[in-house]
């Protein structure tokens, strides 16, 4: 009896609760199909509609801030490159050594004058004073010698007129007089309150100071070197193993240690003037001459890119277009105005400014040449939103 009562109570609660599926009192449900019941099955979108691996969103504002520049790939001739070491030199005749015209104590007009300072032709570089020398001032001795030679010559002229002096003796006296006069005039014109002036022979710059302020110098001693610095020479050392390429080399690019700019000899009126006929150690020297743009220093060591016979229809990009990840090289292609794609490339030789692309690019591709690093950072920080462009 108790069991029957429990079953009736349970049935009552089920009828009161109704159907959990539809919220109505309990009743029979016909068999429902998927179309009739509101439980749709969602399907994943196609991979080609949402997934764009390697693509980066980069807005116009970001591009302007990064100074973004893009170049369209176009095949063009590209010279074979032989990277070597080299040095900038002054051509013969483009510099001059200044020697002391007299013995004495040297005083530079500007004691703070340093190597590399500009100098002007005719300006006084230094003065030499012989007042403190034990054997007397050479300039004063020159003046006394001239006075004595002049008196002797005037007396000889009188004796010659009276036929009391032979022609040979007269000629010797006249020669001594003219030499003494030339020596005195050469020094008298350069006398200053501090001594004998040493002039600058040409416009240019002070390449080196060979003596210090207040040092003793003897006549003929080198005291400074002045260079024009208008033209320079580039000496490149070609390794012996590249000897067979020597005949194909016609120009070069170079870069100094103090400037990242790659200089093109073709832009500096440069030309090859000599090639070594024998190896100097393990190298064959090549010498180019070019116009100095004004910011290059003779004696500087440089990286040289010797340019040999060009290859036709090569694909190249500026070195600034490359980025690197885990030893691989990449560039960024512009697909649309604000959409870019990372593209792996295989590189060949570079001439210091451009690099040959062996694979990974096709003519017509638009490559980021400036601002590639900023595009890379944008790609690392955020993915491109779905459905931002059409395929």
Short mmCIF file of C-alpha atoms in Angstrom, two decimals:
data_model
loop_
_atom_site.label_atom_id
_atom_site.label_comp_id
_atom_site.label_asym_id
_atom_site.label_seq_id
_atom_site.Cartn_x
_atom_site.Cartn_y
_atom_site.Cartn_z
CA UNK A 1 0.00 0.00 0.00
CA UNK A 2 2.80 2.39 0.86
CA UNK A 3 4.59 1.59 -2.40
CA UNK A 4 1.54 2.43 -4.51
CA UNK A 5 1.11 5.78 -2.73
CA UNK A 6 4.75 6.75 -3.47
CA UNK A 7 4.36 6.04 -7.18
CA UNK A 8 1.21 8.19 -7.40
CA UNK A 9 2.95 11.15 -5.73
CA UNK A 10 5.91 10.94 -8.10
CA UNK A 11 3.60 10.93 -11.11
CA UNK A 12 1.80 14.01 -9.78
CA UNK A 13 5.06 16.03 -9.56
CA UNK A 14 6.03 15.06 -13.07
CA UNK A 15 2.70 16.25 -14.45
CA UNK A 16 3.03 19.58 -12.61
CA UNK A 17 6.54 20.24 -13.94
CA UNK A 18 5.45 19.79 -17.48
CA UNK A 19 7.76 19.16 -20.40
CA UNK A 20 11.31 20.49 -19.89
CA UNK A 21 11.85 20.61 -23.60
CA UNK A 22 8.92 22.87 -24.56
CA UNK A 23 7.55 24.31 -21.34
CA UNK A 24 4.01 22.84 -21.78
CA UNK A 25 2.24 20.26 -19.70
CA UNK A 26 3.25 16.77 -20.30
CA UNK A 27 2.02 15.43 -23.60
CA UNK A 28 3.23 13.23 -26.33
CA UNK A 29 5.77 14.70 -28.77
CA UNK A 30 5.84 13.67 -32.34
CA UNK A 31 9.23 12.74 -33.68
CA UNK A 32 11.07 15.97 -34.36
CA UNK A 33 13.54 16.54 -37.15
CA UNK A 34 16.56 18.80 -37.08
CA UNK A 35 14.72 21.28 -39.29
CA UNK A 36 11.79 21.60 -36.90
CA UNK A 37 13.72 21.92 -33.63
CA UNK A 38 15.58 25.16 -32.87
CA UNK A 39 19.03 23.70 -32.23
CA UNK A 40 21.06 24.67 -35.38
CA UNK A 41 24.46 23.04 -35.86
CA UNK A 42 27.23 25.61 -36.50
CA UNK A 43 29.90 24.80 -39.03
CA UNK A 44 33.49 26.24 -39.05
CA UNK A 45 34.22 28.82 -41.76
CA UNK A 46 36.36 27.78 -44.66
CA UNK A 47 40.08 28.23 -44.03
CA UNK A 48 40.55 30.45 -47.07
CA UNK A 49 37.96 32.94 -45.81
CA UNK A 50 39.53 33.71 -42.42
CA UNK A 51 43.15 32.52 -42.23
CA UNK A 52 45.83 34.74 -43.80
CA UNK A 53 49.20 33.53 -42.48
CA UNK A 54 52.11 35.97 -42.74
CA UNK A 55 49.93 39.02 -43.49
CA UNK A 56 50.21 42.22 -41.46
CA UNK A 57 47.89 45.18 -41.10
CA UNK A 58 49.77 48.50 -41.21
CA UNK A 59 47.70 51.67 -41.35
CA UNK A 60 48.43 54.79 -43.33
CA UNK A 61 49.15 56.66 -40.10
CA UNK A 62 51.70 54.03 -39.11
CA UNK A 63 53.25 54.17 -42.58
CA UNK A 64 53.61 57.96 -42.40
CA UNK A 65 55.23 57.77 -38.96
CA UNK A 66 57.69 55.11 -40.16
CA UNK A 67 58.52 56.97 -43.39
CA UNK A 68 57.44 53.89 -45.32
CA UNK A 69 58.77 53.54 -48.86
CA UNK A 70 57.87 50.86 -51.39
CA UNK A 71 59.66 49.80 -54.58
CA UNK A 72 58.28 47.75 -57.46
CA UNK A 73 60.55 44.84 -58.36
CA UNK A 74 61.99 45.18 -61.85
CA UNK A 75 64.85 43.11 -63.33
CA UNK A 76 67.96 45.14 -64.20
CA UNK A 77 71.71 44.60 -64.74
CA UNK A 78 73.66 43.92 -61.54
CA UNK A 79 77.45 43.74 -61.45
CA UNK A 80 79.27 40.80 -59.93
CA UNK A 81 80.75 41.99 -56.63
CA UNK A 82 84.14 41.23 -55.08
CA UNK A 83 84.26 42.57 -51.48
CA UNK A 84 87.80 43.59 -50.42
CA UNK A 85 89.58 46.00 -48.08
CA UNK A 86 91.10 49.31 -49.10
CA UNK A 87 92.34 52.75 -48.09
CA UNK A 88 91.85 56.37 -49.18
CA UNK A 89 95.03 58.19 -50.24
CA UNK A 90 96.06 61.63 -51.46
CA UNK A 91 97.25 61.72 -55.08
CA UNK A 92 100.80 62.78 -55.84
CA UNK A 93 100.95 66.56 -56.22
CA UNK A 94 97.81 67.09 -54.20
CA UNK A 95 99.78 67.74 -51.01
CA UNK A 96 102.89 69.76 -50.21
CA UNK A 97 105.43 69.68 -47.40
CA UNK A 98 106.34 73.04 -45.89
CA UNK A 99 110.01 73.38 -44.92
CA UNK A 100 111.62 75.90 -42.57
CA UNK A 101 113.18 78.75 -44.61
CA UNK A 102 115.56 79.57 -41.77
CA UNK A 103 116.88 78.20 -38.50
CA UNK A 104 115.37 79.32 -35.22
CA UNK A 105 112.51 78.85 -32.78
CA UNK A 106 109.18 78.16 -34.48
CA UNK A 107 105.92 79.72 -33.32
CA UNK A 108 102.63 78.76 -34.99
CA UNK A 109 100.41 81.78 -35.65
CA UNK A 110 97.48 79.81 -34.19
CA UNK A 111 98.80 77.49 -31.46
CA UNK A 112 95.50 75.58 -31.42
CA UNK A 113 95.75 74.72 -35.13
CA UNK A 114 95.04 71.00 -35.48
CA UNK A 115 95.25 68.47 -38.24
CA UNK A 116 92.30 68.78 -40.57
CA UNK A 117 91.98 72.55 -40.12
CA UNK A 118 91.36 74.57 -43.27
CA UNK A 119 94.24 76.79 -44.43
CA UNK A 120 94.41 79.52 -47.06
CA UNK A 121 97.15 80.18 -49.59
CA UNK A 122 99.38 83.09 -48.54
CA UNK A 123 98.31 83.06 -44.89
CA UNK A 124 101.08 82.91 -42.27
CA UNK A 125 101.29 79.42 -40.82
CA UNK A 126 104.14 80.16 -38.41
CA UNK A 127 107.07 82.47 -37.66
CA UNK A 128 110.70 81.56 -37.02
CA UNK A 129 112.81 83.70 -34.72
CA UNK A 130 116.60 83.43 -34.43
CA UNK A 131 117.15 86.16 -31.84
CA UNK A 132 118.09 83.72 -29.09
CA UNK A 133 120.53 81.64 -31.15
CA UNK A 134 124.17 81.72 -30.07
CA UNK A 135 125.46 82.23 -33.61
CA UNK A 136 123.06 85.10 -34.27
CA UNK A 137 119.86 85.61 -36.15
CA UNK A 138 120.13 84.16 -39.68
CA UNK A 139 117.93 86.94 -41.03
CA UNK A 140 120.23 89.61 -39.60
CA UNK A 141 123.22 87.78 -41.01
CA UNK A 142 121.57 87.77 -44.42
CA UNK A 143 121.05 91.53 -44.17
CA UNK A 144 124.69 92.10 -43.20
CA UNK A 145 125.91 89.84 -46.02
CA UNK A 146 123.84 91.77 -48.51
CA UNK A 147 125.16 95.13 -47.31
CA UNK A 148 128.76 93.91 -47.54
CA UNK A 149 128.22 92.39 -51.01
CA UNK A 150 126.57 95.55 -52.23
CA UNK A 151 129.50 97.75 -51.06
CA UNK A 152 131.98 95.42 -52.72
CA UNK A 153 130.01 95.44 -55.95
CA UNK A 154 129.78 99.26 -56.09
CA UNK A 155 133.54 99.51 -55.56
CA UNK A 156 134.14 96.89 -58.26
CA UNK A 157 132.05 98.89 -60.71
CA UNK A 158 134.39 101.90 -60.18
CA UNK A 159 137.50 99.80 -60.59
CA UNK A 160 136.07 98.13 -63.68
CA UNK A 161 135.46 101.55 -65.23
CA UNK A 162 139.10 102.50 -64.60
CA UNK A 163 140.23 99.14 -66.06
CA UNK A 164 141.80 98.29 -62.72
CA UNK A 165 139.77 95.10 -62.36
CA UNK A 166 139.62 92.17 -64.72
CA UNK A 167 136.32 90.99 -66.20
CA UNK A 168 136.64 87.65 -64.45
CA UNK A 169 137.04 89.23 -61.02
CA UNK A 170 134.20 91.64 -61.67
CA UNK A 171 131.84 88.80 -62.70
CA UNK A 172 132.62 86.89 -59.49
CA UNK A 173 131.91 89.95 -57.32
CA UNK A 174 128.65 90.62 -59.16
CA UNK A 175 127.52 87.00 -58.70
CA UNK A 176 128.12 87.20 -54.94
CA UNK A 177 126.19 90.44 -54.78
CA UNK A 178 123.15 89.09 -56.67
CA UNK A 179 123.02 85.96 -54.50
CA UNK A 180 123.18 88.00 -51.30
CA UNK A 181 120.49 90.35 -52.61
CA UNK A 182 118.17 87.48 -53.52
CA UNK A 183 118.63 85.88 -50.10
CA UNK A 184 117.95 89.10 -48.28
CA UNK A 185 114.92 90.10 -50.37
CA UNK A 186 113.36 86.67 -49.97
CA UNK A 187 113.56 87.00 -46.21
CA UNK A 188 112.97 90.73 -45.87
CA UNK A 189 109.56 90.47 -47.56
CA UNK A 190 108.45 87.94 -44.93
CA UNK A 191 109.82 89.61 -41.82
CA UNK A 192 107.33 90.19 -39.00
CA UNK A 193 107.58 91.37 -35.44
CA UNK A 194 107.93 87.74 -34.31
CA UNK A 195 110.47 86.73 -36.94
CA UNK A 196 110.48 85.22 -40.41
CA UNK A 197 106.96 84.31 -41.59
CA UNK A 198 106.27 80.86 -43.05
CA UNK A 199 103.40 81.17 -45.57
CA UNK A 200 100.87 78.51 -46.60
CA UNK A 201 101.61 77.50 -50.22
CA UNK A 202 98.06 76.58 -51.31
CA UNK A 203 94.42 76.39 -50.28
CA UNK A 204 93.53 73.18 -48.51
CA UNK A 205 93.78 71.69 -45.07
CA UNK A 206 96.54 70.93 -42.58
CA UNK A 207 97.28 67.25 -43.02
CA UNK A 208 99.94 67.02 -40.31
CA UNK A 209 102.05 69.14 -37.94
CA UNK A 210 105.59 67.81 -37.78
CA UNK A 211 106.94 70.07 -35.01
CA UNK A 212 105.51 71.54 -31.85
CA UNK A 213 105.05 75.09 -30.67
CA UNK A 214 108.34 76.67 -29.56
CA UNK A 215 110.60 73.94 -30.97
CA UNK A 216 113.93 74.63 -32.66
CA UNK A 217 114.02 73.98 -36.41
CA UNK A 218 116.91 74.08 -38.84
CA UNK A 219 116.76 75.46 -42.35
CA UNK A 220 115.08 73.00 -44.73
CA UNK A 221 113.46 70.94 -41.96
CA UNK A 222 109.84 69.85 -42.73
CA UNK A 223 107.42 71.50 -40.31
CA UNK A 224 103.97 70.69 -41.76
CA UNK A 225 102.12 69.02 -44.64
CA UNK A 226 99.26 70.75 -46.44
CA UNK A 227 96.84 68.95 -48.78
CA UNK A 228 94.26 70.21 -51.23
CA UNK A 229 91.89 67.30 -50.63
CA UNK A 230 90.15 68.00 -53.95
CA UNK A 231 90.74 64.57 -55.42
CA UNK A 232 91.44 61.32 -53.63
CA UNK A 233 92.64 57.89 -54.57
CA UNK A 234 91.09 54.61 -53.50
CA UNK A 235 93.50 51.72 -53.23
CA UNK A 236 91.78 48.32 -53.22
CA UNK A 237 93.62 45.07 -52.50
CA UNK A 238 92.37 42.26 -54.73
CA UNK A 239 93.17 38.78 -53.37
CA UNK A 240 95.30 36.59 -55.63
CA UNK A 241 92.57 33.97 -55.96
CA UNK A 242 90.39 36.58 -57.74
CA UNK A 243 93.10 37.41 -60.29
CA UNK A 244 91.02 36.10 -63.23
CA UNK A 245 88.39 38.77 -62.47
CA UNK A 246 90.94 41.59 -62.71
CA UNK A 247 90.29 42.38 -66.38
CA UNK A 248 86.53 42.70 -65.75
CA UNK A 249 86.80 45.27 -62.92
CA UNK A 250 85.97 48.81 -64.00
CA UNK A 251 84.51 50.56 -60.96
CA UNK A 252 83.78 50.19 -57.27
CA UNK A 253 81.67 51.26 -54.32
CA UNK A 254 83.14 51.91 -50.87
CA UNK A 255 82.08 52.72 -47.31
CA UNK A 256 84.12 54.33 -44.52
CA UNK A 257 84.11 53.30 -40.88
CA UNK A 258 82.82 56.74 -39.80
CA UNK A 259 79.95 56.95 -42.28
CA UNK A 260 77.38 54.29 -43.26
CA UNK A 261 76.84 55.95 -46.64
CA UNK A 262 77.91 53.80 -49.58
CA UNK A 263 79.87 55.96 -52.05
CA UNK A 264 79.66 55.12 -55.75
CA UNK A 265 82.73 56.04 -57.79
CA UNK A 266 80.46 56.49 -60.80
CA UNK A 267 78.80 59.39 -58.92
CA UNK A 268 82.17 60.94 -57.96
CA UNK A 269 83.74 61.13 -61.42
CA UNK A 270 85.85 58.14 -60.47
CA UNK A 271 87.98 56.04 -62.77
CA UNK A 272 90.44 53.17 -62.56
CA UNK A 273 93.94 54.58 -63.09
CA UNK A 274 96.22 51.61 -62.41
CA UNK A 275 96.33 47.92 -61.63
CA UNK A 276 99.26 46.11 -60.09
CA UNK A 277 101.38 44.04 -62.42
CA UNK A 278 102.62 41.92 -59.55
CA UNK A 279 101.17 40.71 -56.27
CA UNK A 280 101.99 42.83 -53.23
CA UNK A 281 102.12 40.10 -50.61
CA UNK A 282 98.93 38.11 -51.16
CA UNK A 283 97.11 40.96 -52.91
CA UNK A 284 97.02 42.79 -56.24
CA UNK A 285 96.60 46.56 -55.77
CA UNK A 286 94.06 48.51 -57.82
CA UNK A 287 93.97 52.32 -57.68
CA UNK A 288 90.95 54.49 -58.51
CA UNK A 289 90.87 58.30 -58.49
CA UNK A 290 87.77 60.40 -57.80
CA UNK A 291 86.50 63.81 -56.72
CA UNK A 292 86.39 64.29 -52.97
CA UNK A 293 82.88 65.42 -51.97
CA UNK A 294 84.51 67.22 -49.02
CA UNK A 295 83.82 64.86 -46.14
CA UNK A 296 86.37 62.11 -46.78
CA UNK A 297 89.73 61.90 -45.02
CA UNK A 298 92.88 60.60 -46.68
CA UNK A 299 94.32 57.65 -44.81
CA UNK A 300 90.91 56.23 -43.88
CA UNK A 301 90.45 52.47 -44.20
CA UNK A 302 87.33 51.49 -46.14
CA UNK A 303 85.23 48.51 -47.18
CA UNK A 304 85.42 48.21 -50.98
CA UNK A 305 82.98 46.50 -53.34
CA UNK A 306 84.77 45.91 -56.64
CA UNK A 307 82.33 45.76 -59.53
CA UNK A 308 83.04 43.23 -62.27
CA UNK A 309 81.08 42.17 -65.35
CA UNK A 310 77.31 42.77 -64.82
CA UNK A 311 74.65 40.06 -64.94
CA UNK A 312 71.58 40.98 -66.98
CA UNK A 313 67.99 40.79 -65.70
CA UNK A 314 68.88 40.40 -62.03
CA UNK A 315 66.29 41.04 -59.31
CA UNK A 316 67.67 43.27 -56.55
CA UNK A 317 66.34 45.24 -53.60
CA UNK A 318 67.98 47.74 -51.24
CA UNK A 319 69.68 46.17 -48.23
CA UNK A 320 67.29 48.15 -46.04
CA UNK A 321 64.42 45.95 -47.29
CA UNK A 322 65.79 42.82 -45.59
CA UNK A 323 64.86 41.57 -42.16
CA UNK A 324 66.20 38.45 -40.44
CA UNK A 325 64.66 35.80 -38.22
CA UNK A 326 66.52 32.72 -36.99
CA UNK A 327 69.05 32.92 -39.81
CA UNK A 328 66.42 33.35 -42.55
CA UNK A 329 65.95 36.49 -44.64
CA UNK A 330 62.58 38.12 -45.26
CA UNK A 331 61.09 41.11 -47.06
CA UNK A 332 57.61 42.59 -46.73
CA UNK A 333 55.34 42.84 -49.77
CA UNK A 334 52.55 45.38 -50.05
CA UNK A 335 49.40 43.51 -51.08
CA UNK A 336 47.00 46.42 -50.64
CA UNK A 337 47.11 49.93 -49.25
CA UNK A 338 47.23 48.79 -45.60
CA UNK A 339 47.97 45.10 -46.02
CA UNK A 340 51.46 43.59 -46.13
CA UNK A 341 52.85 40.08 -46.28
CA UNK A 342 56.10 38.63 -44.94
CA UNK A 343 58.00 36.86 -47.71
CA UNK A 344 61.07 34.65 -47.28
CA UNK A 345 63.84 35.27 -49.84
CA UNK A 346 67.20 33.80 -50.72
CA UNK A 347 69.91 36.42 -51.19
CA UNK A 348 73.08 36.53 -53.28
CA UNK A 349 75.82 39.15 -53.53
CA UNK A 350 75.45 42.76 -52.44
CA UNK A 351 77.33 45.87 -53.55
CA UNK A 352 76.95 47.72 -50.27
CA UNK A 353 73.61 49.30 -51.19
CA UNK A 354 71.60 46.65 -53.07
CA UNK A 355 71.45 42.88 -52.77
CA UNK A 356 70.58 40.30 -55.40
CA UNK A 357 67.49 38.16 -54.70
CA UNK A 358 67.95 34.61 -56.00
CA UNK A 359 64.45 33.39 -55.12
CA UNK A 360 61.28 34.56 -53.40
CA UNK A 361 60.42 37.61 -55.51
CA UNK A 362 58.87 38.12 -58.92
CA UNK A 363 58.80 41.17 -61.23
CA UNK A 364 55.96 43.46 -60.23
CA UNK A 365 56.11 42.66 -56.51
CA UNK A 366 55.91 45.74 -54.32
CA UNK A 367 58.63 45.54 -51.66
CA UNK A 368 58.95 47.72 -48.55
CA UNK A 369 62.39 49.34 -48.81
CA UNK A 370 62.14 51.69 -45.85
CA UNK A 371 60.26 50.96 -42.64
CA UNK A 372 60.45 47.16 -42.95
CA UNK A 373 61.44 46.85 -39.29
CA UNK A 374 58.35 48.78 -38.18
CA UNK A 375 56.14 46.53 -40.31
CA UNK A 376 57.81 43.52 -38.70
CA UNK A 377 57.03 44.87 -35.22
CA UNK A 378 53.42 45.47 -36.20
CA UNK A 379 53.15 41.88 -37.40
CA UNK A 380 54.56 40.57 -34.15
CA UNK A 381 52.14 42.58 -32.00
CA UNK A 382 48.83 42.02 -33.80
CA UNK A 383 47.31 39.84 -36.49
CA UNK A 384 45.36 41.27 -39.40
CA UNK A 385 41.56 41.31 -38.79
CA UNK A 386 39.42 38.84 -40.73
CA UNK A 387 37.65 39.93 -43.96
CA UNK A 388 39.65 43.17 -44.40
CA UNK A 389 40.32 42.59 -48.06
CA UNK A 390 39.16 40.54 -51.01
CA UNK A 391 41.01 37.68 -52.66
#
